Short mmCIF file of C-alpha atoms in Angstrom, two decimals:
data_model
loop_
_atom_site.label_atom_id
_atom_site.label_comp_id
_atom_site.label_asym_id
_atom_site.label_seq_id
_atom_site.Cartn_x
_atom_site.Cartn_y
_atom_site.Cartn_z
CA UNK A 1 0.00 0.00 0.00
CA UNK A 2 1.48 3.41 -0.77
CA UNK A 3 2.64 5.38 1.91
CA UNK A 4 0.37 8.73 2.57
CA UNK A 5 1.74 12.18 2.15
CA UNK A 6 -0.37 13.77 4.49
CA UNK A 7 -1.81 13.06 7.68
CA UNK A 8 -5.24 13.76 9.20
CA UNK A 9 -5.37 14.48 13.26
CA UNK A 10 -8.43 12.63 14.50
CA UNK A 11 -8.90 12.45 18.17
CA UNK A 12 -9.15 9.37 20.09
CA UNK A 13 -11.33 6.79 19.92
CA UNK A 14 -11.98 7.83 16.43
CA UNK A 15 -8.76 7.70 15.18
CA UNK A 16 -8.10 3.68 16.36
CA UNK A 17 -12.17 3.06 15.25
CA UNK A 18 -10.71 4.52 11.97
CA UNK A 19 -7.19 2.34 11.54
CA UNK A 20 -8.62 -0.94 12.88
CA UNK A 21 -12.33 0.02 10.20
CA UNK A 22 -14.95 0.23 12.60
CA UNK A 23 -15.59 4.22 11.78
CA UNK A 24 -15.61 4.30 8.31
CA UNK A 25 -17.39 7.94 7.74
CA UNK A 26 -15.15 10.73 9.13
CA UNK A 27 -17.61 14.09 9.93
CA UNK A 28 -16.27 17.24 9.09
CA UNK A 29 -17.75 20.82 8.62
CA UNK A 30 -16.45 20.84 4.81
CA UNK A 31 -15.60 18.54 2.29
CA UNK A 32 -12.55 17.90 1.03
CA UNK A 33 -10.93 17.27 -2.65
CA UNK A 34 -8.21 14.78 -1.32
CA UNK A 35 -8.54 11.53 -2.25
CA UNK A 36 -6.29 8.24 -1.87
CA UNK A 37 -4.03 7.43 1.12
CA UNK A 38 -4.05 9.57 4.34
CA UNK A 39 -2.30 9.03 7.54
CA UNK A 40 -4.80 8.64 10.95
CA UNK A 41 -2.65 10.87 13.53
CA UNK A 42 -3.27 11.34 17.33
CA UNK A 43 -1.55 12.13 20.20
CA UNK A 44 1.44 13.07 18.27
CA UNK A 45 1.56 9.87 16.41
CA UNK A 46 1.34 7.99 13.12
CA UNK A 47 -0.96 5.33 13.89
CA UNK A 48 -2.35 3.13 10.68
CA UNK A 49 -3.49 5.00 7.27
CA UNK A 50 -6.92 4.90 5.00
CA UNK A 51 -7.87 5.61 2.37
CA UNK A 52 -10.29 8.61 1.55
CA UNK A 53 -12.88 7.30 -1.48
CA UNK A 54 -15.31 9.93 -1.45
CA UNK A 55 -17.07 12.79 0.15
CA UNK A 56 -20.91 12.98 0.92
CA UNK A 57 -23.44 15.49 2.31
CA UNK A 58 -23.93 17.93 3.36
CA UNK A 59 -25.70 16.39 5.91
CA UNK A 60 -27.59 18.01 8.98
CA UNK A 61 -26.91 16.18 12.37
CA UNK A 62 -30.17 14.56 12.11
CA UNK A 63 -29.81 12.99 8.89
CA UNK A 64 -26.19 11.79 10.27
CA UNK A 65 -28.04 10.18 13.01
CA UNK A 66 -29.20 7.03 10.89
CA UNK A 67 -25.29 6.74 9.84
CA UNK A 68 -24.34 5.87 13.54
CA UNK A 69 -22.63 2.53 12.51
CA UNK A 70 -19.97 4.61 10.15
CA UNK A 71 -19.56 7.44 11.84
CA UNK A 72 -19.91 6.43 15.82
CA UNK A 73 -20.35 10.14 16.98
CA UNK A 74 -22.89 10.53 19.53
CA UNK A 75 -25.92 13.11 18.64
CA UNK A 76 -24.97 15.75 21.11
CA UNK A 77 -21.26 15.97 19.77
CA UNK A 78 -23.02 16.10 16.37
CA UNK A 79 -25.41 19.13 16.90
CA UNK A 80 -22.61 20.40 18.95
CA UNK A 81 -20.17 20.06 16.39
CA UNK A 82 -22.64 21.25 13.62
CA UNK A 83 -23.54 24.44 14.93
CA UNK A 84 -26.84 25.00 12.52
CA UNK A 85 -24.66 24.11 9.87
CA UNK A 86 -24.49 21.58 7.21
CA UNK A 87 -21.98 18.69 7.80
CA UNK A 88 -20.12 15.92 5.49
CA UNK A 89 -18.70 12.46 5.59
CA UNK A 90 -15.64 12.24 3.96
CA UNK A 91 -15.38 8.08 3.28
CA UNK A 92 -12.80 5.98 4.15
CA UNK A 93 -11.36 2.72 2.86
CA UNK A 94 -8.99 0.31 3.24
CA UNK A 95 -7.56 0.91 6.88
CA UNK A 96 -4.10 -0.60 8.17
CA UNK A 97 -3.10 -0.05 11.37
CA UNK A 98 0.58 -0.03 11.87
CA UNK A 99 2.27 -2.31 14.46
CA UNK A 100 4.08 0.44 16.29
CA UNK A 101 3.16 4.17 15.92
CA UNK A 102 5.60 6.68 14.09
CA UNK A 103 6.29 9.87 16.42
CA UNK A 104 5.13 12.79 14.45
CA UNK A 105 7.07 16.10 14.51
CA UNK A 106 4.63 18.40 16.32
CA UNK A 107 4.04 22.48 14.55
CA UNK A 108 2.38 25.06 16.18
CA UNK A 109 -1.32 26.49 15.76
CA UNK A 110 -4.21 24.23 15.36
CA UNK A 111 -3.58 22.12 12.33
CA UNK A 112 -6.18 19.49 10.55
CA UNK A 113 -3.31 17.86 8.19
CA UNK A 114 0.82 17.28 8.98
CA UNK A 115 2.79 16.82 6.05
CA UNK A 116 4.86 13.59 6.56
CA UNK A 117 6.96 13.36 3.49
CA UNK A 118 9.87 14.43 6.08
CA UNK A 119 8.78 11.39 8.62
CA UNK A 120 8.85 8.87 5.46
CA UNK A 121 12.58 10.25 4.63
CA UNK A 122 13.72 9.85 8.64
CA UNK A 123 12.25 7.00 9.59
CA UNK A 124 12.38 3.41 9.16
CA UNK A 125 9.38 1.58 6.91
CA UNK A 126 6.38 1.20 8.80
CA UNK A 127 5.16 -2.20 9.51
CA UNK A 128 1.79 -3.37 8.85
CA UNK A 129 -0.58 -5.40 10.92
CA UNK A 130 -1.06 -8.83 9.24
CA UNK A 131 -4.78 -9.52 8.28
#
């Protein structure tokens, strides 16, 4: 699988629900034009990579509320979240999580992607989890 450029910062549990594909609708308030391989990152960490497929909505919290199963957000972080605005699903496929996590250079500010082309030159492969 290729390696991803970029990584997404997802907070836990919803970054391991997304690496180990039990969560396999990430909500955001906008959609994105990235497709392919993305890095899952919490905590600091490269844990396992997806793959984004597609983007869908926009979706008020109530319609997101029959989507449970892929998204697992509970309905007050939703309407929370939301605001009175319109949210969207960006879809995810083909999760690995990796056997040990990859430290991830930290930046300053509040960030929603890390570049990790540096972390790929620096560090050694990542190993996959079998199955």
């Amino acid at each position: 699988m290729e390696k991803p450029r970029r990584g997404l910062i997802v907070r836990e549990p919803y970054a391991s629900l997304i690496v180990d594909g039990k969560k396999t609708w990430e909500i955001r308030k906008h959609p994105t034009r990235i497709r392919g391989p993305i890095g899952i990152v919490t905590g600091g960490k490269l844990i396992g990579q997806a793959e984004i497929v597609e983007v869908r909505g926009p979706f008020s919290p109530e319609e997101l509320l029959a989507y449970r199963d892929r998204h697992h957000a509970d309905p007050e972080f939703l309407f929370r979240y939301a605001n009175g605005k319109p949210l969207w699903a960006w879809v995810l496929e083909n999760p690995v999580r990796y056997k040990e996590p990859l430290p991830v250079p930290r930046r300053k500010g509040r960030m929603l992607w890390v570049d990790l082309s540096e972390l790929w030159q620096n560090a050694p492969p990542a190993r996959e989890r079998e199955g």
